Coordinates of C-alpha atoms in Angstrom, one line a residue:
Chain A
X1 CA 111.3 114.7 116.7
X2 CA 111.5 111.0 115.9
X3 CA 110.6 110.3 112.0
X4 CA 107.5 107.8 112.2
X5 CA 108.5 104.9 109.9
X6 CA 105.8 103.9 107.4
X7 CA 105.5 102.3 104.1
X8 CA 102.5 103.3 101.8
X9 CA 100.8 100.9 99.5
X10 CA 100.2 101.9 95.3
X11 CA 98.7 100.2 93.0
X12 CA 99.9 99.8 89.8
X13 CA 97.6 98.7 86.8
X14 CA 95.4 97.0 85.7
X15 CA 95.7 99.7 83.1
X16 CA 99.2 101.2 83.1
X17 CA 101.0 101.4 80.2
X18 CA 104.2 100.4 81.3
X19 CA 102.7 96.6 82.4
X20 CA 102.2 95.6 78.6
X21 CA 98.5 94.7 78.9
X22 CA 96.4 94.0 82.2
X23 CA 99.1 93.2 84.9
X24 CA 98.4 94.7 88.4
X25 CA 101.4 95.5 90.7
X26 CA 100.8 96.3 94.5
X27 CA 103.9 97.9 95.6
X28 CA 104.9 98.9 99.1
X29 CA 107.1 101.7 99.1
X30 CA 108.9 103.0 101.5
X31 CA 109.9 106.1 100.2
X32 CA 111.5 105.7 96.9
X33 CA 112.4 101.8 97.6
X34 CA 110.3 98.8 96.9
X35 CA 109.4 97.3 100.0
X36 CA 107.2 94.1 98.1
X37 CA 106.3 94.0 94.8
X38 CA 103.2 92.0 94.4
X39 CA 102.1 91.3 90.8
X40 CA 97.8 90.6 90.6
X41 CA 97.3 88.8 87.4
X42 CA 94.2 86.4 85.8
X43 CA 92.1 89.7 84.3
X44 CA 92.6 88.3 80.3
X45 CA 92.1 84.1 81.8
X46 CA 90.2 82.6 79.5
X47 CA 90.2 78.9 80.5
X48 CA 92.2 78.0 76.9
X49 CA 93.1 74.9 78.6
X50 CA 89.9 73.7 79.2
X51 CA 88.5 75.1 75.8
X52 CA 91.2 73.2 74.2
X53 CA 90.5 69.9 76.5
X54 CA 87.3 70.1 74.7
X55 CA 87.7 70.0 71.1
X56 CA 89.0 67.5 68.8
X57 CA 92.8 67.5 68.5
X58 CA 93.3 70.1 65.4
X59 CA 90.5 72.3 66.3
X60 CA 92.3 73.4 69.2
X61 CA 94.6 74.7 66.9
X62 CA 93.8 79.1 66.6
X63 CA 93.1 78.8 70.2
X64 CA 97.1 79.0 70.5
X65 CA 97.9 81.7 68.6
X66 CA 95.3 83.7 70.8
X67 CA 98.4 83.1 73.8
X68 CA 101.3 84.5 72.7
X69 CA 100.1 86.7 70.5
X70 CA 103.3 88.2 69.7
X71 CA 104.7 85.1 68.7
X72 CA 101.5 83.2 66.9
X73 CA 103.7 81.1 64.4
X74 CA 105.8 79.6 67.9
X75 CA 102.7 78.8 69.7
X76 CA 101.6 76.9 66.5
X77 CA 105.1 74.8 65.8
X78 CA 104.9 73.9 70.1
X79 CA 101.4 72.9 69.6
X80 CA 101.7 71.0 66.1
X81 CA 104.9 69.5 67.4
X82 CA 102.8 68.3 70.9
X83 CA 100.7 66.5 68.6
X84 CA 102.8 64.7 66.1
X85 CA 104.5 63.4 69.0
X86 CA 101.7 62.2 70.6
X87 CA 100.8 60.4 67.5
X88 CA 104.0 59.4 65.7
X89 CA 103.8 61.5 63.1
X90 CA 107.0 62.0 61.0
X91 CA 106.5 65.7 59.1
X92 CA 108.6 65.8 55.4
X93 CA 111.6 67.5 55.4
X94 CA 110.4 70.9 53.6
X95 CA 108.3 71.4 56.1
X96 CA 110.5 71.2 59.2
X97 CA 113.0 73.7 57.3
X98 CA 110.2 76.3 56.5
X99 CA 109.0 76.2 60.1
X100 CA 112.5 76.7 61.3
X101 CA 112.2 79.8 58.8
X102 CA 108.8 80.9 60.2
X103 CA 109.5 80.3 63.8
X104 CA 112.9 82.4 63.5
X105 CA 111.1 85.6 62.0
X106 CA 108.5 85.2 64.8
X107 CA 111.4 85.3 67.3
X108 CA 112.3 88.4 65.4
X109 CA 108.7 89.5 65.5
X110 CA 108.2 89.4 68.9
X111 CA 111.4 91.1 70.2
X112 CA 111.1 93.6 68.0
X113 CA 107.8 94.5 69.7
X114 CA 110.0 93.9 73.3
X115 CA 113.1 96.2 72.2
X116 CA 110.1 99.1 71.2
X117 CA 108.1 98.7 74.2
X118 CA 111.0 98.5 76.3
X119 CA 113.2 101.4 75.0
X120 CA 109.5 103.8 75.4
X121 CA 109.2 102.7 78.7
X122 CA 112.8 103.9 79.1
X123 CA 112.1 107.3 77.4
X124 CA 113.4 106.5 74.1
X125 CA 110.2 107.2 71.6
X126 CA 111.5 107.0 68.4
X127 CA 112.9 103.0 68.9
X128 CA 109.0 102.0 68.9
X129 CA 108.4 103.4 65.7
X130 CA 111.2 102.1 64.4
X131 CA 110.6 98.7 65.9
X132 CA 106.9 98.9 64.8
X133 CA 107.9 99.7 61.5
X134 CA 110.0 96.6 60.7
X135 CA 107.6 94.1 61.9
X136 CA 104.9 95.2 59.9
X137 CA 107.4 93.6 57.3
X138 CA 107.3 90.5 58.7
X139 CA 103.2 90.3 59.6
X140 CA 103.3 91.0 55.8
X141 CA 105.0 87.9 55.2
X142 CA 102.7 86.3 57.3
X143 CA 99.8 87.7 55.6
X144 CA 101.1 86.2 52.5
X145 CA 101.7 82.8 53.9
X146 CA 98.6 82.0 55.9
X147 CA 96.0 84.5 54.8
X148 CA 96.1 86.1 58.5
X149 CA 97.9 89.2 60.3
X150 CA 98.8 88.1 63.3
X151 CA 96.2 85.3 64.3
X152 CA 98.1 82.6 61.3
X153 CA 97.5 79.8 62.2
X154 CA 99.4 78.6 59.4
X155 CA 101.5 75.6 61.0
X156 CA 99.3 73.0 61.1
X157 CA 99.5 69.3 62.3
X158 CA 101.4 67.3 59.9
X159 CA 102.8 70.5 58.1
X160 CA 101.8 73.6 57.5
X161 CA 98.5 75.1 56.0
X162 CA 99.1 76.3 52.0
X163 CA 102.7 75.5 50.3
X164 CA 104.5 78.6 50.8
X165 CA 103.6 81.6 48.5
X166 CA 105.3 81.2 45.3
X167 CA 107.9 84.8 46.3
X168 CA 108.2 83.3 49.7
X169 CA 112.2 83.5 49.5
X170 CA 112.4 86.4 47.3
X171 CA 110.7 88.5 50.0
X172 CA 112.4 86.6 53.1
X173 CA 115.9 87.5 51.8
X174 CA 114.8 91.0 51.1
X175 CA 113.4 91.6 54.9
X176 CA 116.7 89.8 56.4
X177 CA 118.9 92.2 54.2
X178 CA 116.8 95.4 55.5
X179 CA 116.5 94.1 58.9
X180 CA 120.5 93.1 59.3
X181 CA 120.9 97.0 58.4
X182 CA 118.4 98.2 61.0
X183 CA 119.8 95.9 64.3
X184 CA 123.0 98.6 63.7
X185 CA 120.6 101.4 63.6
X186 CA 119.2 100.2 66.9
X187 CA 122.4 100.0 68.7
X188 CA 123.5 102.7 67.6
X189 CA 120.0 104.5 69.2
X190 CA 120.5 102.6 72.1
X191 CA 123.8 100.6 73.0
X192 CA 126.0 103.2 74.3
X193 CA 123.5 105.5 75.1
X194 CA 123.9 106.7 78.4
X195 CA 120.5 107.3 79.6
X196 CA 119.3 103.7 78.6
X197 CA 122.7 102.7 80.1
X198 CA 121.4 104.4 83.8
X199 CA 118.2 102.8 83.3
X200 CA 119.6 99.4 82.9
X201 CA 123.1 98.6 84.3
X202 CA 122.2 97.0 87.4
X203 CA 118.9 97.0 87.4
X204 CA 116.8 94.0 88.0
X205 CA 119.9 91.9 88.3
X206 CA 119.4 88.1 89.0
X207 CA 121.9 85.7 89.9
X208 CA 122.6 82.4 87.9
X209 CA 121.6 80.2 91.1
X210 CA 118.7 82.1 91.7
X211 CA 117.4 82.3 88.0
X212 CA 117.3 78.2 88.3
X213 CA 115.7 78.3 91.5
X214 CA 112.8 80.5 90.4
X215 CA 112.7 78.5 87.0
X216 CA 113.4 81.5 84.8
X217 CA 113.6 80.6 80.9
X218 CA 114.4 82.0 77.6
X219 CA 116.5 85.4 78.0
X220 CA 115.9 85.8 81.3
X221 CA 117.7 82.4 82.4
X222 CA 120.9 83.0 79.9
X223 CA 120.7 86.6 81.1
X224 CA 122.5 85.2 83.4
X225 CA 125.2 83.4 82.1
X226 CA 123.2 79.8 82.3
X227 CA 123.7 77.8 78.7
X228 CA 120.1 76.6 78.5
X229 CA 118.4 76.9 75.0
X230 CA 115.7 74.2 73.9
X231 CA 116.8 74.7 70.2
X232 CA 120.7 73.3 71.8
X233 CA 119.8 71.3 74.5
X234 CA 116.9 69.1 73.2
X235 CA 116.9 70.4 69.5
X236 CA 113.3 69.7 67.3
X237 CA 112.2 70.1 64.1
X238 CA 115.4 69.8 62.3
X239 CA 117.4 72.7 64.4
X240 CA 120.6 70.5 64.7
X241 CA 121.6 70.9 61.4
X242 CA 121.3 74.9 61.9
X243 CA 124.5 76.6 62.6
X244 CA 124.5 79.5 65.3
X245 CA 125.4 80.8 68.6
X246 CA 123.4 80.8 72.3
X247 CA 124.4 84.4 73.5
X248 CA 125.2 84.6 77.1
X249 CA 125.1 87.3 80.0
X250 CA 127.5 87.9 82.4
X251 CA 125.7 90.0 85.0
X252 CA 122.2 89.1 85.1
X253 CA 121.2 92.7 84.7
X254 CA 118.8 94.3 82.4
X255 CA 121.4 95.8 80.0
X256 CA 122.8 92.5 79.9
X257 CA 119.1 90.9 78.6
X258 CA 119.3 93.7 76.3
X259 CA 122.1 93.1 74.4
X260 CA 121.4 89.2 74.5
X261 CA 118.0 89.7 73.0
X262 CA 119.6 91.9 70.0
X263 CA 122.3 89.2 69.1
X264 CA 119.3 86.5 69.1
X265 CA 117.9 88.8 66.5
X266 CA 121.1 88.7 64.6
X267 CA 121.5 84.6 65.3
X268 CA 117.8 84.0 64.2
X269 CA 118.4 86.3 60.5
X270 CA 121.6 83.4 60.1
X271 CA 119.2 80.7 60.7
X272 CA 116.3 82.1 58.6
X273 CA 118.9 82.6 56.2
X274 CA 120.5 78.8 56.0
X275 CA 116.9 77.5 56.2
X276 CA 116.1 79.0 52.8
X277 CA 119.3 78.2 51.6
X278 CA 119.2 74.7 52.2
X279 CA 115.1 74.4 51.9
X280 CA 114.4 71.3 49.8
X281 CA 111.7 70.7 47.4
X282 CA 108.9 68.1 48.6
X283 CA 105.3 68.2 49.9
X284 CA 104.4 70.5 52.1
X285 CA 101.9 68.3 54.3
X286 CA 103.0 64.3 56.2
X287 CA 100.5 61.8 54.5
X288 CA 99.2 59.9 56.9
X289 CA 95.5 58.7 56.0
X290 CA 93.2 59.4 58.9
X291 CA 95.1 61.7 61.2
X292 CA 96.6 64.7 58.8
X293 CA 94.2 66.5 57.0
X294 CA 94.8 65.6 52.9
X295 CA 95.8 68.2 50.9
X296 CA 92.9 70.5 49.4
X297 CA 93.7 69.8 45.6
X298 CA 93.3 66.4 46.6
X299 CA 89.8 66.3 48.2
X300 CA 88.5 67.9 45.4
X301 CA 89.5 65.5 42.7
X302 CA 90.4 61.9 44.7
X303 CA 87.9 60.0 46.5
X304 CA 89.9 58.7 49.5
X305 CA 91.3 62.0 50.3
X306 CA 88.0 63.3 50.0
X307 CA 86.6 60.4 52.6
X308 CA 89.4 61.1 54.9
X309 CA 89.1 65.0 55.0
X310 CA 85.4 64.5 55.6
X311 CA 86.0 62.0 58.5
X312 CA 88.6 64.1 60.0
X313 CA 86.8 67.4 60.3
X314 CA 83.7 65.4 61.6
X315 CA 85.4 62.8 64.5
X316 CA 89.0 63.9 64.3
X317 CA 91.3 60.9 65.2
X318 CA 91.7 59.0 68.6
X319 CA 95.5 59.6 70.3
X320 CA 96.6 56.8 72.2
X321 CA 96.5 56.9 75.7
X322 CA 99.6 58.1 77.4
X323 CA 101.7 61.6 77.8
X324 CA 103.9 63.3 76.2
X325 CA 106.0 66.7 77.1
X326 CA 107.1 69.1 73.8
X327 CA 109.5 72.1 74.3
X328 CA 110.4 74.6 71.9
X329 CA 112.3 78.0 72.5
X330 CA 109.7 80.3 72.0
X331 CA 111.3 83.8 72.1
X332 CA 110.4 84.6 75.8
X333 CA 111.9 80.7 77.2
X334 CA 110.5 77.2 76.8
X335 CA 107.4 76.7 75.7
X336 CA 106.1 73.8 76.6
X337 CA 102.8 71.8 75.9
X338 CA 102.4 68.7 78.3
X339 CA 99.4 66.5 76.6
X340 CA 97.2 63.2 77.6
X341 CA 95.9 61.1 74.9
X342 CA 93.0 58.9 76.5
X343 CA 92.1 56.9 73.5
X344 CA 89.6 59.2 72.6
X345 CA 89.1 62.0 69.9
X346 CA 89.5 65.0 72.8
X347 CA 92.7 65.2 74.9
X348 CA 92.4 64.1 78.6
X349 CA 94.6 67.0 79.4
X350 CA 96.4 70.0 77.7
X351 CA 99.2 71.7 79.6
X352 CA 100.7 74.9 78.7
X353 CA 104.2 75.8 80.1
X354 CA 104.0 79.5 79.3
X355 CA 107.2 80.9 80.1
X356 CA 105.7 84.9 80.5
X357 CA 104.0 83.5 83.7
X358 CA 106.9 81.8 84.9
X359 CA 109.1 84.4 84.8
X360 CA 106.7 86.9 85.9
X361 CA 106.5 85.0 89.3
X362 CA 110.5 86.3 89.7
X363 CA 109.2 90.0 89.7
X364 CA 109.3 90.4 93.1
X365 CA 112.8 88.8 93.8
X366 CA 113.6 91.1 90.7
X367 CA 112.3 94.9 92.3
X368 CA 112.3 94.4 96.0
X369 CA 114.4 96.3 97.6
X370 CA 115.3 98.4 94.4
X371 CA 113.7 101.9 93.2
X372 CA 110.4 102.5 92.4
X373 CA 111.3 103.2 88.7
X374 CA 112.8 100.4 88.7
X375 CA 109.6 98.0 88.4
X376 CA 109.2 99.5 84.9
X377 CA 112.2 98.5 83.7
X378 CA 112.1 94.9 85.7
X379 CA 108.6 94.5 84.1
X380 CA 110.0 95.6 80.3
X381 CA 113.2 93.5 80.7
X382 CA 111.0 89.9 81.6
X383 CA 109.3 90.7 78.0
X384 CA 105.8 89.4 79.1
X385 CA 103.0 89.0 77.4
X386 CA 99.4 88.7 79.7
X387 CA 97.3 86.9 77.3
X388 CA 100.0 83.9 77.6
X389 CA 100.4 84.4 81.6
X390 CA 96.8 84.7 82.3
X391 CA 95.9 82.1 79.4
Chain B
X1 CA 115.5 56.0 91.3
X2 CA 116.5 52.6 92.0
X3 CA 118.2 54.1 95.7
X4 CA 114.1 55.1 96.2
X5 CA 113.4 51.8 96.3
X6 CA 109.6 51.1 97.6
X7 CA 108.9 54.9 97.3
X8 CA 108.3 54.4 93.3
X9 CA 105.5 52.9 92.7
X10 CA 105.6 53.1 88.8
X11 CA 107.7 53.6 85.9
X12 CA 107.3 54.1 82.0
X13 CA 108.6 55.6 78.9
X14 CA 106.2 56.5 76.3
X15 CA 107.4 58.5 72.8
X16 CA 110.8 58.7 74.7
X17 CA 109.6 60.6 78.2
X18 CA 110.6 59.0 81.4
X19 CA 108.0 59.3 84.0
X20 CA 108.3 58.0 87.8
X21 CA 105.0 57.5 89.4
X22 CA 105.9 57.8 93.4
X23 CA 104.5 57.7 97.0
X24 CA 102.9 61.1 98.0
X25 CA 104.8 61.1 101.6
X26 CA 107.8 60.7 100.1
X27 CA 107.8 64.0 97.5
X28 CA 110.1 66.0 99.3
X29 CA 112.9 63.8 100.2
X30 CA 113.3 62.2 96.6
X31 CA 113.3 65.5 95.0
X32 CA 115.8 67.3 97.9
X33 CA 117.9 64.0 96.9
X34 CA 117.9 64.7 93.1
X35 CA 118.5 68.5 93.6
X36 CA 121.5 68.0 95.7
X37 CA 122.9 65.1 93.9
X38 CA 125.9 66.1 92.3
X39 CA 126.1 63.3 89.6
X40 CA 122.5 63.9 88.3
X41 CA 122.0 67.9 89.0
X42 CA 118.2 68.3 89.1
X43 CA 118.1 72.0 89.4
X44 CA 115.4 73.0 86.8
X45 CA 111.7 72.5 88.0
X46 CA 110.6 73.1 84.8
X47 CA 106.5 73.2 85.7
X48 CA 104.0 71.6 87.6
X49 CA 100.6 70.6 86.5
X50 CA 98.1 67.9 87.2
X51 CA 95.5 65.8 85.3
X52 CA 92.1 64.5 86.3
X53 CA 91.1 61.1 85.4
X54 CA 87.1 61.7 86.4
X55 CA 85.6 58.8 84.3
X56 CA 88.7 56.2 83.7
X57 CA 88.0 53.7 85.9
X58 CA 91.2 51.7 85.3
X59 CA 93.5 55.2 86.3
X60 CA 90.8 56.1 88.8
X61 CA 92.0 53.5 90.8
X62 CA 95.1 54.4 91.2
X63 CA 93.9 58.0 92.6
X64 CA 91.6 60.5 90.9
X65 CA 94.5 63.0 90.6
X66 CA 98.0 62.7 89.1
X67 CA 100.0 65.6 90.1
X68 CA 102.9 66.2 87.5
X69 CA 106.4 67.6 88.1
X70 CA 108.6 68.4 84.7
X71 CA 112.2 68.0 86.0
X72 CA 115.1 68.6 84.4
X73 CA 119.0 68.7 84.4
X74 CA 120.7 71.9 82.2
X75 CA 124.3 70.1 83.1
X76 CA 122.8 67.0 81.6
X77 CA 119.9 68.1 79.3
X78 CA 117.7 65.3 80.7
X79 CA 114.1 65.7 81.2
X80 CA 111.6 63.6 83.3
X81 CA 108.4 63.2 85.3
X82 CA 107.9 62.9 88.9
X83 CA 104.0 61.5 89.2
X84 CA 101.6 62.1 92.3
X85 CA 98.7 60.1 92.7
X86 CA 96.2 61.5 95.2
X87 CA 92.1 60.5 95.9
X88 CA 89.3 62.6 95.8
X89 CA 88.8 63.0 99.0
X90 CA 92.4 63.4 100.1
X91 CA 93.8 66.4 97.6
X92 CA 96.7 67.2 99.6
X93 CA 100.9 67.0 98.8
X94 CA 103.5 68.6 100.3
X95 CA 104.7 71.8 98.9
X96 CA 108.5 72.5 97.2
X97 CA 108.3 75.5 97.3
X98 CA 111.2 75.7 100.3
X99 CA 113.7 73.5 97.6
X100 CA 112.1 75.7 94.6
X101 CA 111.0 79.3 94.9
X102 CA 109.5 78.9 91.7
X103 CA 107.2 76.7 92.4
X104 CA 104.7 79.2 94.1
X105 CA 102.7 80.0 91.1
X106 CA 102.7 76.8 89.3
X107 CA 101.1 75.2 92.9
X108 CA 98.8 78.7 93.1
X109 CA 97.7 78.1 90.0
X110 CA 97.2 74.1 90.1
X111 CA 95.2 75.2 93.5
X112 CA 92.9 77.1 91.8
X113 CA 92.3 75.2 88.5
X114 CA 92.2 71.6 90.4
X115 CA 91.6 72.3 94.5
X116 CA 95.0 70.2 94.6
X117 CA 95.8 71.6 97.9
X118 CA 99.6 72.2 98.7
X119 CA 100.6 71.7 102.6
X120 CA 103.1 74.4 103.6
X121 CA 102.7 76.6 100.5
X122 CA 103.2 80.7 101.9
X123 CA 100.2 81.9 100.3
X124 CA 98.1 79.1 98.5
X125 CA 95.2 81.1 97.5
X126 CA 93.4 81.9 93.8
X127 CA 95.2 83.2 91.3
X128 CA 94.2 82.8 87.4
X129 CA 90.3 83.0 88.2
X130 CA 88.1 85.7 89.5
X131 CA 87.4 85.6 93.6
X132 CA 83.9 85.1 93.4
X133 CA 84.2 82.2 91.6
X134 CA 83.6 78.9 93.1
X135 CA 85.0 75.4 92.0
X136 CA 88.2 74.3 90.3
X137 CA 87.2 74.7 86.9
X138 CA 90.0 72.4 85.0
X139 CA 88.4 69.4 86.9
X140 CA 86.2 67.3 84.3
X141 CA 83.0 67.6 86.3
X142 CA 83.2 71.2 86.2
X143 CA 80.8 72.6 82.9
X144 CA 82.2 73.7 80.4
X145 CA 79.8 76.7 79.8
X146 CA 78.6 77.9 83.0
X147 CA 79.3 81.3 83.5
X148 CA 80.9 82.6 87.0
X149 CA 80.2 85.7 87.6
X150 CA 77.0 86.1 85.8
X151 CA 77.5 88.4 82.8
X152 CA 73.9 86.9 81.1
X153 CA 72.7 84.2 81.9
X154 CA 73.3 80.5 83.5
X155 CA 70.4 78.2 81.9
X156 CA 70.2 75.5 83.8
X157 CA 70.7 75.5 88.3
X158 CA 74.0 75.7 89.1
X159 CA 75.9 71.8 89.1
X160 CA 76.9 69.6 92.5
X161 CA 80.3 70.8 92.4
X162 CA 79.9 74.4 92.2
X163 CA 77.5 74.4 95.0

């Protein structure tokens, strides 16, 4: 008797825990194999954009750490950075070294979270509590910089918030010591272990020409073995005068993003590292009358500043008209804001190159034709997070 | 983009971006010739988004849309702007997603926050907002509070364009 050839239809999500948040996946299967792979997305959109088109230039501010929210302190330095471009605003040298420090342990922050998810998806339990464990060191850090857990907005535009807390380098130096212990712990967990080595070895492999094509960024793209890394290729805030490495794949593979993702850990401890070494004394926000909000001390004892804080938090300040584009490397690829100054107080337009969306759009070129199981680890391995795809 | 010739309309640099503003019918062939040319290597479309100008009379003449692609080169870490103009009643550009397979979801979603309508996309259809909603709510006439689908309450009739 002839075998009837069908494919079936599953649904995966909305709530699954394996999709990191609300991500929907229709899969066709036939049998075991992935026929299409058809990610449903948009359940957390919350029109930021237009919220943000809406409000005066630094009031628009928290709604960026509400993206990423792995990676609050990132979102912040892209947005900041936007914004100082926009308006020419040169920020003191302290402050461009200690948001180099802030944006490196976010990096950590964030694939910390990825390398626990990702290992429990994979079966290995113990790596998220691990993983969950050391970044509660850094949110402390973060608590004691800008007041907040994970919602900081601490960077603001024209510097950052408060002057770093008084034990700031003290307790850095003390979580890059622990931490540069624990990255052996976690290979050792996980490197050569063979199970995680089945789960990963080529799985959701990508080719270098294809990674370009589909716009892949971050990881994913050097995954691969392409040499693309915002901090290199069009460095900001002071990052050419930080020594490290841009680790590169060979394969494309899952494994491969693995092991990349663990030496950007190690690279990003060097760079926190050399940014306290060399961080020099100075004020910790640009003085520019009329756009950057004067320091507190000062609007309580000086007139002007006073005048100026009051105008600013009233009628903000009007951009010039014209656009600008500002990329950072956020830990999941280039995070890019893409702004229109109209002459008014309110931007004409805020665009947010989220680089979780963009590489989620790959999913499918990433799990057809593979197993089943294999959309987990696909999913994992992009390091999404929805409330930045869906935005 | 001098070889363009007539096909760019526009240039400027402001804060050190480049941006080309160019003919609509031409989209396609400028940016197969920059992706296959081997001395400038325009591999990376890095996103695509657009801008209204509802309300600026001097940009509204020029088209009420400007439909922006971020290009750049990872040989030769340059980065610039290709520009689309397009009028209200004409929101239509070819798609690239044939030269980039990557551009599906940045022209699904610029579809479904702007109605910018992409001709030969595979499957141009909504994809950030709910289905029941109606309008393109990025575009400046849209309100900013009305609420679609009702959760509790709209207070005024529904506006012109979401009817």
């Amino acid at each position: 008797m002839a075998r009837e050839e069908k494919t079936i239809t599953m649904n995966m999500g909305p709530q699954h825990p394996s999709t990191h948040g609300v991500l929907r996946v229709v899969v066709e299967l036939d049998g075991e194999t992935v026929v299409r792979a058809e990610p449903v997305i948009g359940y957390l959109h919350t029109g930021i954009e237009k919220t943000m088109e809406s409000k005066l230039y630094y009031k628009a501010l928290p709604c960026t750490d509400r993206m990423d929210y792995l990676a609050p302190m990132s979102n912040n330095l892209g947005y900041c950075l936007a914004v100082e471009k926009l308006m020419d605003i040169e920020v003191p040298e302290k402050v461009k070294w200690a948001r180099v420090c802030l944006a490196e342990l976010t990096r950590l922050n964030s694939h910390l979270v990825w390398l626990g998810t990702h290992a429990i998806d994979l079966g290995a339990m113990s790596m998220l509590l691990y993983a969950f464990r050391e970044r509660e060191l850094i949110i402390d850090i973060y608590e004691a910089c800008g007041g907040q857990r994970m919602m900081t907005s601490y960077i603001r535009i024209g510097g950052l918030a408060h002057d770093l807390p008084a034990d700031f380098d003290k307790k850095v130096r003390n979580l890059i010591k622990l931490i540069r212990e624990k990255i052996n712990d976690y290979e050792a967990l996980l490197t050569n272990n063979e199970i995680f080595i089945n789960r990963t070895r080529n799985v959701a492999v990508i080719s270098a020409e294809d990674a370009i094509a589909h716009s892949l960024t971050g990881p994913m793209l050097r995954g691969s073995g392409v040499n693309y890394d915002v901090r290199k290729a069009q460095p900001y805030s002071g990052y050419e005068n930080f020594d490290f490495t841009v680790p590169l794949g060979k394969k494309g593979d899952a494994y491969d993003r693995y092991l990349i993702r663990l030496e950007e850990m190690r690279q990003s401890l060097n760079i926190a590292e050399q940014a306290l070494d060399g961080m020099p004394e100075g004020p910790y926000r640009a003085h520019v009358p009329g756009v950057v909000l004067p320091p507190k001390e000062d609007v309580l004892y000086k007139m002007e500043s006073m005048i100026f804080h009051f105008k600013i938090i009233t009628e903000g300040f009007k951009a010039p008209k014209g656009s600008i584009y500002q990329a950072i490397e956020s830990p999941k690829g280039e995070l890019g804001f893409y702004m229109t100054g109209d002459g008014t107080n309110r931007p004409r337009r805020v665009r947010v190159r989220p680089p979780s969306y963009i590489n989620l759009a790959a999913l499918p070129k990433l799990s057809e034709g593979r197993m089943f199981s294999d959309v987990v680890c696909a999913i994992g391995s992009t390091d999404i997070v929805l409330g930045e795809v869906d935005r | 983009m001098e070889q363009f010739g007539d096909a760019v309309l526009e240039d400027d640099e402001f804060r050190g971006d480049v941006s080309y503003t160019i003919k609509a019918d031409r989209l396609v062939e400028i940016c197969e010739a920059l992706h296959g040319s081997a001395e400038l290597d325009v591999k990376l479309l890095s996103d695509i988004t657009c801008v209204d100008w509802l309300g600026d009379e001097q940009e509204e003449k020029k088209g009420r849309f400007e439909v922006v692609y971020n290009l750049y080169s990872i040989t030769h870490h340059f980065r610039f702007f290709l520009k689309v103009r397009l009028d209200e009643d004409d929101t239509k550009v070819e798609s690239l997603v044939d030269l980039w397979p990557g551009a599906n979801w940045m022209e699904r979603e610029v579809w479904d926050l702007f109605g910018i309508e992409f001709v030969g996309h595979p499957q141009l259809t909504k994809i950030l907002t709910p289905d029941e909603l109606e309008g393109h709510p990025l575009r400046k006439d849209y309100p900013l509070t009305w609420e679609q689908p009702r959760f509790s309450f709209n207070k005024d009739d529904p506006p012109e364009v979401i009817k």
